[in-house]
Short mmCIF file of C-alpha atoms in Angstrom, two decimals:
data_model
loop_
_atom_site.label_atom_id
_atom_site.label_comp_id
_atom_site.label_asym_id
_atom_site.label_seq_id
_atom_site.Cartn_x
_atom_site.Cartn_y
_atom_site.Cartn_z
CA ASP A 1 -209.67 -151.92 111.60
CA THR A 2 -210.43 -153.51 108.22
CA GLU A 3 -206.87 -154.29 107.17
CA VAL A 4 -204.51 -157.21 106.90
CA THR A 5 -200.98 -156.03 107.73
CA GLN A 6 -197.94 -157.86 106.39
CA THR A 7 -194.32 -157.35 107.37
CA PRO A 8 -191.77 -156.92 106.02
CA LYS A 9 -192.82 -155.38 102.72
CA HIS A 10 -189.59 -156.50 101.04
CA LEU A 11 -187.15 -159.26 102.01
CA VAL A 12 -183.92 -160.44 100.44
CA MET A 13 -182.47 -163.66 101.83
CA GLY A 14 -179.74 -166.11 101.02
CA MET A 15 -180.41 -169.78 100.43
CA THR A 16 -179.00 -170.71 103.83
CA ASN A 17 -180.88 -168.08 105.80
CA LYS A 18 -183.86 -168.50 108.10
CA LYS A 19 -186.45 -165.74 108.02
CA SER A 20 -190.12 -165.25 108.88
CA LEU A 21 -192.99 -163.41 107.26
CA LYS A 22 -195.65 -161.96 109.53
CA CYS A 23 -199.33 -161.24 109.05
CA GLU A 24 -201.81 -159.60 111.42
CA GLN A 25 -205.54 -158.88 111.29
CA HIS A 26 -207.91 -157.43 113.89
CA MET A 27 -211.22 -157.99 112.12
CA GLY A 28 -212.11 -161.04 114.21
CA HIS A 29 -211.74 -163.28 111.17
CA ARG A 30 -211.37 -166.96 112.05
CA ALA A 31 -209.68 -168.12 108.88
CA MET A 32 -206.28 -167.01 107.59
CA TYR A 33 -204.40 -167.93 104.45
CA TRP A 34 -201.01 -167.82 102.75
CA TYR A 35 -200.81 -167.39 98.98
CA LYS A 36 -197.79 -167.26 96.67
CA GLN A 37 -197.89 -165.10 93.54
CA LYS A 38 -195.33 -165.12 90.75
CA ALA A 39 -195.11 -162.19 88.36
CA LYS A 40 -198.06 -161.90 85.95
CA LYS A 41 -199.70 -164.99 87.47
CA PRO A 42 -202.68 -165.42 89.79
CA PRO A 43 -202.19 -166.03 93.52
CA GLU A 44 -201.79 -169.72 94.38
CA LEU A 45 -203.06 -171.08 97.67
CA MET A 46 -200.40 -172.49 100.01
CA PHE A 47 -202.00 -172.91 103.45
CA VAL A 48 -205.37 -172.42 105.17
CA TYR A 49 -205.78 -171.96 108.91
CA SER A 50 -209.23 -172.25 110.42
CA TYR A 51 -209.72 -171.42 114.10
CA GLU A 52 -205.93 -171.41 114.51
CA LYS A 53 -205.56 -174.95 113.16
CA LEU A 54 -203.97 -175.87 109.85
CA SER A 55 -206.78 -177.20 107.67
CA ILE A 56 -205.28 -177.17 104.18
CA ASN A 57 -201.68 -177.61 103.00
CA GLU A 58 -201.51 -177.51 99.22
CA SER A 59 -198.50 -179.87 99.04
CA VAL A 60 -196.12 -177.03 99.90
CA PRO A 61 -192.43 -177.99 100.37
CA SER A 62 -191.34 -178.30 104.00
CA ARG A 63 -188.92 -175.39 103.63
CA PHE A 64 -192.08 -173.30 104.14
CA SER A 65 -193.47 -173.71 107.66
CA PRO A 66 -196.66 -171.89 108.69
CA GLU A 67 -197.60 -171.01 112.24
CA CYS A 68 -200.71 -169.45 113.76
CA PRO A 69 -199.83 -168.29 117.31
CA ASN A 70 -203.31 -166.81 117.91
CA SER A 71 -206.44 -165.80 116.04
CA SER A 72 -204.93 -162.48 114.89
CA LEU A 73 -201.47 -163.59 113.80
CA LEU A 74 -200.11 -165.79 111.05
CA ASN A 75 -196.44 -166.45 110.38
CA LEU A 76 -194.61 -168.15 107.54
CA HIS A 77 -191.17 -169.45 108.50
CA LEU A 78 -188.68 -169.79 105.67
CA HIS A 79 -185.59 -171.97 105.63
CA ALA A 80 -183.23 -173.14 102.90
CA LEU A 81 -185.23 -171.52 100.12
CA GLN A 82 -184.36 -171.70 96.44
CA PRO A 83 -184.16 -168.81 93.96
CA GLU A 84 -187.38 -170.08 92.32
CA ASP A 85 -189.18 -169.36 95.61
CA SER A 86 -188.80 -165.65 94.90
CA ALA A 87 -192.34 -164.26 94.66
CA LEU A 88 -194.94 -162.04 96.29
CA TYR A 89 -196.30 -163.78 99.40
CA LEU A 90 -199.82 -162.71 100.25
CA CYS A 91 -201.68 -163.20 103.49
CA ALA A 92 -205.48 -163.07 103.62
CA SER A 93 -208.23 -163.51 106.19
CA SER A 94 -211.96 -164.18 106.08
CA GLN A 95 -214.95 -164.88 108.28
CA GLY A 96 -215.00 -168.37 106.81
CA GLY A 97 -217.83 -169.96 104.87
CA THR A 98 -218.35 -168.10 101.60
CA ALA A 99 -217.25 -164.67 102.82
CA GLY A 100 -214.82 -162.71 100.66
CA TYR A 101 -211.16 -162.75 101.61
CA THR A 102 -209.31 -159.57 102.65
CA PHE A 103 -205.72 -159.53 101.41
CA GLY A 104 -202.65 -157.80 102.74
CA SER A 105 -200.25 -155.90 100.48
CA GLY A 106 -197.82 -158.80 100.47
CA THR A 107 -194.13 -159.40 101.11
CA ARG A 108 -191.91 -159.26 98.04
CA LEU A 109 -189.37 -162.03 98.66
CA THR A 110 -186.13 -162.38 96.73
CA VAL A 111 -183.92 -165.43 97.31
CA VAL A 112 -180.31 -164.99 96.24
CA GLY B 1 -203.02 -176.20 91.13
CA GLN B 2 -206.46 -175.64 89.71
CA GLN B 3 -207.07 -172.38 87.84
CA LEU B 4 -210.12 -170.79 86.35
CA ASN B 5 -210.07 -169.78 82.69
CA GLN B 6 -210.41 -166.02 82.37
CA SER B 7 -210.70 -164.04 79.15
CA PRO B 8 -209.53 -161.89 77.60
CA GLN B 9 -205.95 -162.12 78.82
CA SER B 10 -205.45 -158.39 78.27
CA MET B 11 -207.36 -155.36 77.04
CA PHE B 12 -206.09 -152.01 75.79
CA ILE B 13 -208.92 -149.50 75.55
CA GLN B 14 -209.65 -145.79 75.36
CA GLU B 15 -211.03 -143.87 78.30
CA GLY B 16 -214.83 -143.92 78.27
CA GLU B 17 -215.16 -147.35 76.68
CA ASP B 18 -217.02 -150.20 78.31
CA VAL B 19 -215.18 -153.39 79.27
CA SER B 20 -216.35 -156.97 79.62
CA MET B 21 -214.45 -159.97 80.92
CA ASN B 22 -215.51 -163.47 81.91
CA CYS B 23 -214.44 -166.50 83.81
CA THR B 24 -215.29 -170.19 83.32
CA SER B 25 -214.63 -173.29 85.34
CA SER B 26 -215.15 -177.02 85.11
CA SER B 27 -216.15 -176.98 88.79
CA ILE B 28 -219.25 -175.62 90.49
CA PHE B 29 -218.64 -172.85 93.00
CA ASN B 30 -220.78 -171.56 95.84
CA THR B 31 -219.41 -168.04 95.56
CA TRP B 32 -217.82 -165.99 92.79
CA LEU B 33 -215.64 -163.02 93.66
CA TRP B 34 -214.00 -160.34 91.53
CA TYR B 35 -210.74 -158.72 92.65
CA LYS B 36 -208.54 -155.94 91.27
CA GLN B 37 -204.79 -155.90 91.85
CA GLU B 38 -202.50 -152.94 91.26
CA PRO B 39 -198.69 -153.18 91.10
CA GLY B 40 -197.07 -153.83 94.47
CA GLU B 41 -200.39 -154.38 96.21
CA GLY B 42 -202.58 -157.29 97.21
CA PRO B 43 -205.90 -158.03 95.49
CA VAL B 44 -208.80 -155.81 96.54
CA LEU B 45 -212.33 -157.22 96.57
CA LEU B 46 -214.67 -155.50 94.08
CA ILE B 47 -217.82 -157.62 94.03
CA ALA B 48 -219.00 -160.83 95.71
CA LEU B 49 -221.74 -163.05 94.23
CA TYR B 50 -223.50 -165.66 96.34
CA LYS B 51 -226.40 -167.06 94.29
CA ALA B 52 -226.67 -168.54 90.81
CA GLY B 53 -228.12 -165.92 88.47
CA GLU B 54 -227.33 -163.06 90.85
CA LEU B 55 -226.52 -159.71 89.21
CA THR B 56 -224.72 -157.20 91.44
CA SER B 57 -223.40 -153.69 90.85
CA ASN B 58 -220.75 -151.62 92.58
CA GLY B 59 -220.64 -148.17 91.01
CA ARG B 60 -219.56 -148.59 87.37
CA LEU B 61 -218.94 -152.31 87.91
CA THR B 62 -221.53 -155.02 87.31
CA ALA B 63 -220.99 -158.75 87.79
CA GLN B 64 -223.15 -161.83 87.37
CA PHE B 65 -223.03 -165.33 88.82
CA GLY B 66 -223.78 -167.78 86.00
CA ILE B 67 -226.85 -170.00 86.20
CA THR B 68 -224.72 -173.15 85.91
CA ARG B 69 -222.52 -171.88 88.81
CA LYS B 70 -219.51 -172.54 86.58
CA ASP B 71 -219.04 -169.04 85.18
CA SER B 72 -219.19 -165.34 85.92
CA PHE B 73 -218.67 -162.07 84.08
CA LEU B 74 -217.61 -158.56 85.05
CA ASN B 75 -218.51 -155.40 83.16
CA ILE B 76 -216.94 -151.98 83.69
CA SER B 77 -218.79 -149.06 82.17
CA ALA B 78 -217.24 -145.75 81.06
CA SER B 79 -213.68 -146.75 81.94
CA ILE B 80 -211.30 -144.20 83.47
CA PRO B 81 -207.47 -144.25 83.77
CA SER B 82 -207.57 -145.41 87.41
CA ASP B 83 -209.30 -148.63 86.29
CA VAL B 84 -205.87 -149.84 85.15
CA GLY B 85 -204.78 -153.05 86.84
CA ILE B 86 -205.18 -156.81 86.76
CA TYR B 87 -208.67 -158.13 87.36
CA PHE B 88 -209.05 -161.61 88.81
CA CYS B 89 -212.13 -163.72 89.17
CA ALA B 90 -212.10 -166.19 92.04
CA GLY B 91 -214.31 -169.13 92.87
CA HIS B 92 -214.95 -170.30 96.40
CA TYR B 93 -216.10 -173.81 97.28
CA GLY B 94 -217.28 -172.84 100.75
CA GLY B 95 -218.24 -175.08 103.62
CA ALA B 96 -215.58 -177.43 104.94
CA THR B 97 -213.55 -176.97 101.73
CA ASN B 98 -212.55 -173.39 102.43
CA LYS B 99 -210.54 -172.72 99.27
CA LEU B 100 -210.53 -169.64 97.05
CA ILE B 101 -209.20 -170.38 93.56
CA PHE B 102 -208.17 -167.56 91.24
CA GLY B 103 -208.68 -167.09 87.53
CA THR B 104 -205.75 -166.38 85.21
CA GLY B 105 -206.38 -162.63 85.26
CA THR B 106 -207.21 -159.88 82.77
CA LEU B 107 -204.75 -157.01 82.39
CA LEU B 108 -206.61 -153.77 81.69
CA ALA B 109 -204.86 -150.73 80.25
CA VAL B 110 -206.83 -147.51 79.74
CA GLN B 111 -205.52 -144.76 77.49
CA PRO B 112 -206.66 -141.22 78.43
#
């Protein structure tokens, strides 16, 4: 299995809702990542997990809460989002070091 | 956040033409990666470069890691319609600073 699987593919949520994005990989990768991508812009790093521990938080607002329950799963919990948080949220994994990242297809999030 | 400068911003070419794009940074990277992203999908890794001066090919694609470690280029020869997409360079610091930073992207359109 050489894929990163993200669910759901699309999500519409209100500003008072709580929702979660899920990411799964079975490549044995020890590092997992969340990126945010606005239309026609490059992906921007949000969080890095290494060996299931949060190692980098790129000053992301607390309404985004990451969680790594085990080495194969990565969640992003969403609460009280704003319309400007609407974007494509990408999950990626890697072996660590300088290895290339494998990306999922993303979750298209719309906040209304 | 930090971004790499990628040029050109967009290219509109005829099928069969060769394409060249490049990426520059003020920072030194340990690894340069080139990704392609199609609408509604995550970035897909095309080529990874690990040593300064390295020249690597993947089919019709050729990429080089600049000697200064602050730049890279990607060439596509004999373009075809399925080459359409956004091409991103990405620089990786490696080691304890496990961060992959993306370039601003080059939109490629190929006319049959």
